[in-house]
Structure formats: structure tokens, C-alpha cells
Coordinates of C-alpha atoms in Angstrom, one line a residue:
M17 CA -24.8 15.5 -11.8
K18 CA -21.5 14.5 -13.3
N19 CA -18.7 16.1 -15.3
S20 CA -16.6 14.4 -17.9
L21 CA -12.8 14.5 -17.4
S22 CA -10.0 13.1 -19.5
L23 CA -7.3 11.0 -17.9
E24 CA -4.9 13.9 -18.3
D25 CA -7.4 16.3 -16.6
I26 CA -7.7 13.9 -13.6
Y27 CA -3.9 13.6 -13.1
N28 CA -3.4 17.4 -13.5
L29 CA -6.3 18.2 -11.1
A30 CA -4.8 15.8 -8.5
Y31 CA -1.3 17.0 -8.9
N32 CA -2.2 20.7 -8.9
T33 CA -4.4 20.3 -5.8
L34 CA -1.6 18.5 -3.9
T35 CA 1.0 21.1 -4.8
K36 CA -1.4 23.9 -3.9
G37 CA -1.6 22.1 -0.5
G38 CA 2.2 22.5 -0.2
S39 CA 3.4 19.0 -1.2
C40 CA 6.7 18.7 -3.0
S41 CA 6.5 17.6 -6.6
E42 CA 7.8 14.0 -6.2
Q43 CA 5.2 13.2 -3.5
A44 CA 2.4 14.9 -5.5
E45 CA 3.3 13.0 -8.6
A46 CA 3.1 9.6 -6.8
V47 CA -0.2 10.4 -5.2
A48 CA -1.7 11.9 -8.4
Q49 CA -0.7 8.7 -10.3
T50 CA -2.4 6.6 -7.7
I51 CA -5.6 8.7 -7.9
L52 CA -5.5 8.5 -11.7
S53 CA -5.0 4.7 -11.6
A54 CA -8.0 4.3 -9.3
E55 CA -10.3 6.4 -11.5
Q56 CA -9.2 4.5 -14.6
D57 CA -9.7 1.2 -12.9
G58 CA -13.2 2.1 -11.9
S59 CA -12.5 2.5 -8.1
V60 CA -14.3 5.8 -7.5
S61 CA -14.0 5.4 -3.7
H62 CA -10.2 5.6 -3.9
G63 CA -9.7 8.1 -6.7
L64 CA -10.6 11.8 -6.7
F65 CA -13.0 11.1 -3.8
R66 CA -9.9 10.9 -1.5
L67 CA -8.3 14.1 -2.8
P68 CA -9.8 16.5 -0.3
G69 CA -8.6 14.3 2.5
Y70 CA -5.1 14.2 1.1
F71 CA -5.2 18.0 0.8
N72 CA -6.4 18.5 4.4
S73 CA -3.6 16.3 5.7
L74 CA -1.1 18.5 4.0
K75 CA -2.7 21.7 5.4
S76 CA -3.0 20.4 8.9
G77 CA 0.7 19.5 9.1
K78 CA 0.0 15.8 9.7
V79 CA 1.7 14.8 6.4
N80 CA 5.1 16.1 5.7
L81 CA 5.2 18.5 2.7
N82 CA 8.7 17.5 1.8
P83 CA 9.4 14.1 3.4
N84 CA 12.8 12.5 3.6
P85 CA 12.0 8.8 3.9
S86 CA 14.7 6.2 4.5
L87 CA 15.2 2.5 3.9
H88 CA 17.2 0.2 6.2
K89 CA 18.1 -3.3 5.2
V90 CA 17.7 -5.2 8.5
T91 CA 18.5 -8.6 6.8
K92 CA 18.6 -9.8 3.3
A93 CA 14.9 -10.6 3.6
V94 CA 13.7 -7.6 5.7
L95 CA 13.6 -4.0 4.5
K96 CA 12.5 -1.5 7.0
C97 CA 11.2 1.9 5.9
D98 CA 10.7 5.1 7.9
G99 CA 8.2 7.1 5.8
D100 CA 8.9 10.4 7.6
R101 CA 5.1 11.2 7.6
S102 CA 4.8 10.8 3.8
F103 CA 1.9 9.6 1.8
A104 CA 2.3 5.8 1.1
P105 CA 2.4 6.0 -2.7
L106 CA 5.7 7.9 -2.5
I107 CA 7.2 5.0 -0.5
H108 CA 6.0 2.5 -3.0
K109 CA 7.5 4.5 -5.8
L110 CA 10.9 4.7 -4.1
Y111 CA 11.3 1.3 -2.5
L112 CA 9.2 -1.4 -4.1
N113 CA 12.0 -2.1 -6.6
E114 CA 14.3 -2.8 -3.7
L115 CA 11.9 -5.3 -2.3
I116 CA 11.6 -6.9 -5.8
K117 CA 15.4 -7.1 -6.1
S118 CA 16.0 -8.7 -2.8
T119 CA 13.1 -11.2 -3.2
K120 CA 14.4 -12.4 -6.6
E121 CA 17.7 -13.0 -4.9
I122 CA 16.7 -15.0 -1.9
G123 CA 13.1 -16.0 -2.5
I124 CA 11.2 -14.0 0.1
G125 CA 11.1 -10.5 1.3
V126 CA 9.3 -8.1 3.6
L127 CA 8.9 -4.4 3.3
S128 CA 8.0 -3.1 6.8
I129 CA 6.7 0.5 6.6
Q130 CA 6.2 3.0 9.4
R131 CA 4.9 6.6 9.6
V132 CA 3.0 6.8 6.4
A133 CA -0.5 7.9 5.5
H134 CA -2.2 5.2 3.4
F135 CA -5.5 6.3 1.8
A136 CA -5.4 4.4 -1.5
S137 CA -6.2 0.9 -2.8
L138 CA -3.7 -1.8 -2.1
W139 CA -3.6 -3.5 -5.5
P140 CA -1.0 -1.1 -7.0
E141 CA 1.6 -2.5 -4.6
T142 CA 0.8 -6.2 -5.0
E143 CA 0.2 -5.9 -8.8
T144 CA 3.6 -4.3 -9.2
L145 CA 5.1 -7.3 -7.5
A146 CA 3.2 -9.7 -9.6
D147 CA 4.1 -7.9 -12.8
N148 CA 7.7 -8.7 -11.8
G149 CA 7.0 -12.4 -11.4
L150 CA 6.5 -12.3 -7.6
I151 CA 3.6 -13.2 -5.4
G152 CA 2.5 -10.2 -3.3
I153 CA 0.5 -9.7 -0.1
A154 CA -0.1 -6.3 1.4
C155 CA -2.2 -5.0 4.3
T156 CA -2.7 -1.9 6.3
S157 CA -4.9 -0.8 9.2
Y158 CA -6.8 2.5 9.7
L159 CA -9.0 4.0 12.3
P160 CA -11.6 2.2 14.4
V161 CA -14.8 1.9 12.3
V162 CA -15.6 -1.8 12.6
S163 CA -16.9 -3.7 15.6
P164 CA -15.4 -7.2 16.2
F165 CA -17.9 -10.1 15.7
G166 CA -20.3 -10.2 18.6
A167 CA -19.5 -6.7 19.9
S168 CA -21.1 -3.3 19.4
E169 CA -18.0 -1.2 19.9
K170 CA -15.6 0.0 17.3
L171 CA -12.1 -1.4 17.5
F172 CA -10.9 -2.5 14.0
G173 CA -10.2 -0.5 11.0
T174 CA -11.6 -1.6 7.6
N175 CA -8.2 -3.4 7.4
P176 CA -7.9 -4.3 3.7
I177 CA -5.7 -7.0 2.4
S178 CA -4.5 -7.6 -1.2
F179 CA -3.1 -10.7 -2.8
A180 CA -1.5 -11.0 -6.3
W181 CA -0.5 -14.1 -8.2
P182 CA 1.8 -13.6 -11.2
R183 CA 1.1 -15.2 -14.6
K184 CA 3.7 -15.6 -17.4
N185 CA 1.4 -14.9 -20.3
D186 CA -1.5 -13.0 -18.9
H187 CA -2.4 -10.4 -16.4
P188 CA -1.9 -11.4 -12.7
V189 CA -4.7 -12.5 -10.5
V190 CA -5.2 -9.7 -8.0
F191 CA -7.8 -9.2 -5.3
D192 CA -8.0 -6.2 -2.9
M193 CA -10.7 -6.3 -0.3
A194 CA -11.7 -4.7 3.0
T195 CA -12.2 -7.1 5.9
S196 CA -15.3 -5.0 6.8
S197 CA -18.6 -5.8 5.1
L198 CA -18.0 -2.8 2.8
A199 CA -15.2 -0.4 2.3
L200 CA -15.7 2.9 4.3
G201 CA -15.4 4.9 1.1
D202 CA -18.3 3.0 -0.5
V203 CA -20.5 3.8 2.6
Q204 CA -19.6 7.5 2.4
I205 CA -20.4 7.6 -1.3
A206 CA -23.7 5.8 -0.6
A207 CA -24.5 8.5 1.9
R208 CA -23.6 11.2 -0.5
D209 CA -25.7 9.7 -3.3
G210 CA -28.7 8.7 -1.2
H211 CA -28.4 4.9 -1.6
E212 CA -29.2 2.3 0.9
L213 CA -26.7 -0.3 2.0
P214 CA -27.0 -4.1 1.8
V215 CA -28.4 -5.8 4.9
G216 CA -25.6 -6.7 7.3
T217 CA -23.3 -3.8 6.4
G218 CA -23.4 -2.1 9.7
I219 CA -25.2 -1.0 12.9
D220 CA -26.2 2.4 14.2
A221 CA -24.8 4.1 17.3
N222 CA -27.2 2.2 19.5
G223 CA -26.2 -1.2 18.1
N224 CA -29.2 -1.7 15.9
A225 CA -29.0 -3.1 12.4
T226 CA -29.5 -0.5 9.7
T227 CA -29.2 0.0 5.9
D228 CA -29.0 3.8 6.2
P229 CA -25.4 4.8 5.4
N230 CA -25.7 7.9 7.5
Q231 CA -26.6 5.9 10.5
V232 CA -23.8 3.4 9.8
L233 CA -21.3 6.3 9.6
K234 CA -22.6 7.5 13.1
G235 CA -22.4 3.9 14.3
M236 CA -20.0 1.3 12.9
L237 CA -19.4 -1.2 10.1
L238 CA -19.5 -5.0 10.7
P239 CA -16.8 -7.5 9.6
F240 CA -17.6 -9.5 6.5
G241 CA -18.5 -13.2 7.1
G242 CA -19.1 -12.9 10.8
Y243 CA -16.3 -14.3 13.0
K244 CA -14.2 -15.3 10.0
G245 CA -13.8 -11.8 8.7
S246 CA -13.4 -10.5 12.3
H247 CA -10.4 -12.8 12.8
L248 CA -8.8 -11.7 9.5
S249 CA -9.3 -8.1 10.6
M250 CA -7.6 -8.9 13.9
M251 CA -4.7 -10.5 12.0
I252 CA -4.2 -7.4 9.9
E253 CA -4.2 -5.2 13.0
L254 CA -1.3 -7.2 14.2
L255 CA 0.6 -7.5 10.9
A256 CA 0.2 -3.8 9.9
G257 CA 0.7 -2.5 13.4
P258 CA 2.9 -4.2 16.0
L259 CA 4.8 -6.4 13.5
V260 CA 6.0 -3.3 11.7
G261 CA 6.6 -1.3 14.8
E262 CA 3.4 0.7 14.6
T263 CA 0.1 1.1 16.5
T264 CA -3.2 -0.7 16.2
S265 CA -6.2 1.3 14.9
D266 CA -7.4 2.2 18.4
I267 CA -4.1 3.8 19.5
T268 CA -3.7 5.3 16.0
E269 CA -6.9 7.2 16.6
E270 CA -5.7 8.6 19.9
N271 CA -2.7 10.1 18.2
N272 CA -4.5 11.2 15.0
I273 CA -5.2 14.7 13.9
D274 CA -8.9 14.6 12.9
D275 CA -8.5 16.5 9.6
G276 CA -10.6 14.2 7.4
G277 CA -7.4 12.6 5.9
P278 CA -5.7 9.3 6.5
P279 CA -4.0 8.6 9.8
L280 CA -0.3 8.0 10.1
G281 CA 0.4 4.3 10.6
G282 CA 2.1 1.2 9.1
Q283 CA 1.9 -1.1 6.2
F284 CA 3.1 -4.7 5.8
I285 CA 4.1 -6.0 2.3
L286 CA 5.3 -9.5 1.7
A287 CA 6.9 -10.7 -1.6
M288 CA 7.6 -14.3 -2.6
S289 CA 9.4 -15.8 -5.6
P290 CA 7.4 -18.8 -6.9
E291 CA 10.4 -20.0 -8.9
I292 CA 12.7 -20.1 -5.9
I293 CA 10.2 -21.4 -3.4
S294 CA 8.8 -24.1 -5.7
G295 CA 12.2 -25.0 -7.1
L296 CA 10.7 -25.1 -10.6
D297 CA 11.4 -23.1 -13.7
D298 CA 7.9 -24.0 -14.8
W299 CA 6.4 -23.0 -11.4
D300 CA 3.1 -22.1 -13.1
K301 CA 2.4 -25.6 -14.5
N302 CA 0.0 -26.5 -11.7
A303 CA -1.4 -23.0 -11.3
E304 CA -2.5 -22.2 -14.8
P305 CA -4.9 -25.2 -15.3
F306 CA -6.5 -24.3 -12.0
I307 CA -6.8 -20.6 -12.9
N308 CA -8.2 -21.4 -16.3
K309 CA -10.7 -23.8 -14.9
L310 CA -11.9 -21.3 -12.3
S311 CA -12.2 -18.5 -14.8
N312 CA -14.3 -20.6 -17.1
L313 CA -16.8 -21.6 -14.5
K314 CA -20.2 -20.0 -15.3
G315 CA -20.9 -17.0 -13.1
V316 CA -17.2 -16.5 -12.0
R317 CA -15.4 -13.3 -12.6
M318 CA -11.7 -13.4 -11.8
P319 CA -10.5 -10.8 -9.4
G320 CA -8.8 -7.9 -11.2
K321 CA -10.2 -8.7 -14.6
R322 CA -12.6 -5.8 -14.7
R323 CA -9.8 -3.4 -13.8
H324 CA -7.6 -4.6 -16.6
I325 CA -10.6 -4.2 -19.1
N326 CA -11.2 -0.7 -17.8
R327 CA -7.5 0.2 -18.4
T328 CA -7.9 -0.4 -22.1
S329 CA -10.2 2.5 -22.4
L330 CA -8.9 6.1 -23.0
E331 CA -12.4 7.6 -22.8
N332 CA -13.3 10.4 -20.5
I333 CA -14.4 9.5 -17.0
E334 CA -17.6 10.8 -15.3
V335 CA -16.9 12.4 -12.0
N336 CA -19.4 13.6 -9.4
S337 CA -20.0 17.4 -9.9
D338 CA -20.3 18.2 -6.2
L339 CA -16.9 16.5 -5.6
L340 CA -15.3 18.5 -8.4
N341 CA -16.7 21.7 -7.0
K342 CA -15.3 20.8 -3.5
I343 CA -11.9 20.1 -5.1
Y344 CA -11.9 23.3 -7.1
S345 CA -12.8 25.2 -3.9
L346 CA -9.5 24.0 -2.3

């Protein structure tokens, strides 16, 4: 069963739930907007589905109800943020503009983030950079739910990575993907709705292949693409952990309060100016023909295109009734 909610209803439900959980208004606004954007973009696994976890992290004390994050300019190119146990969308709201400003000045910039709870999609960060004429790359780690290629023991998070390429006269090209075979939220929704998973998604607790999402949740996910996805996941563990002064997923789990919400960890965001790096005012002259050729190939759907189409609709959004009842009960 599903209920129909307007975009305003979704935002208000998220904002009111977060403030009922004790969050200050500014943090609740940032997270509610992130949830609304995910629902509007069609990403049900990162919208209201995440709200109970956000709420639980506020109530458990893991996430700061009234955080006081800070930004330190280490060099002209490196910005370091202490999130003060906040939800990551608040940090993006406060400091992405600083990253944009410094990158446009010197050509490249890094936002190194510590002590945040990241539970959302990554494309809002990279797309913001691309909307400002910059190339964006972002990644974050999580808790161990993925076994490295060849192993049957959890070590990696789902470890998503997002990339955005700006376009002067069109929407940016943006992808956001887990390095696991499937995002954990999609597995959880499949378990809730009684759907089987594609072959190769994960293994059960005994290391046996399975398409049962409940058994995968008791066992572990596999990396996409075998050893290639496994290596990318390893890379993200290092970029979003040690490089930003944070822990890898296995150590994050040891320090985590198991409240059903996101762990506290790090995020790595890289911005690049194509104009400065290429040395060309018409830096897109070689990119646009390639993008157009790719997008016109039969069977190809450019990453991010469906999200931009979804955003043109102001119609109500269908939300799982059991999820809504769970949220109302909070």
C-alpha cells in the first residue's frame, strides 16, 4: 500500500520529525531538503526511507542536536572541516560555497570532512559543484557490509562515489553509484517488499550465493565487477577515511552506536576548474561532441538524465504506507 504526498508534505514531514527528535532548525532544514530532493529525483532508498535512521541518531545522542561545525583553510587548495557530529547535509549547506570560491581562484580544491553522519545520496554535492562550472568528485565510506573480492568476510562499506561534469548549456552529467553490487538501501527495500535480488548481489552468512535479500542482510554484499569494483571500494576506504583523518569502515563499526542510523565518519570532496586546468575559455569544445555522441547512441541513457526529468514534475509522490506509519509513530 502507498500514500500520496505532495512535495511540501514530504519536506514538512521530514523537518517536523527531525525537530521532534531534537535537531536544531538549521540542521533539520538541510536534511529535510536532502530527503525531499531524493524523493523528487526518484531515489526512494535515500529519501523518507532514511528518516527513521536520522531520527534514531538524534535520540541516541550520536548526532549533535545543535552542532557547531568549523572550517579551517589548511592551504589555498585544502579546506578541512570538523563536522562536530552533525549530519553531512548541514556541512554541504555551510561550506560547499567556500570550496567553489577557492577552486575558481586556483583551479583545484579539496573539502576534507571529519565527524559527520552521511546517510544521503552523493550527487547533491557534486551536482552543486557542476552547476557552478566545476568538475566534482565525492566519496564516503560506511560500515562493513561488503566482502572484498575472493573473501567471504565483511570489510568494506558500500562506499559510493559520485562524479559530475559541468555543461555550459545543459544539465551536468552526474553519476552516483555504490561500489557494492547494489546499494544497501535497495537491498533493504527489496526485503521489505518481498522482491528477489539479481544474481551476484550477495552471499549469505555461510558464504553461499543467494538472491534472498533477507539472507544477504544477514550475510554480505559483493562488490560490483569482481576485483575491479573491489579495488575501487578499497580506494574509497582510503580517500574517505585515512586521507581526511578518519577511520576505515571496520574501525568505524567498532566506535559506532548501533541505533539504525548512519555512523560518524569522513567524506572526501574534490573540485576542479576545467577552465583553469585546460587553459581554455572554450574548455567544453572537446567534451560536448563526445557527450552528444554518447547520449545519441541507441540504448544509452546518460547518468542523471532521469533525475532531471523527474524534477520537472510537481505531482504528488507515492510513499510506502508502512514507512509512513513508522515515521508518524516517531
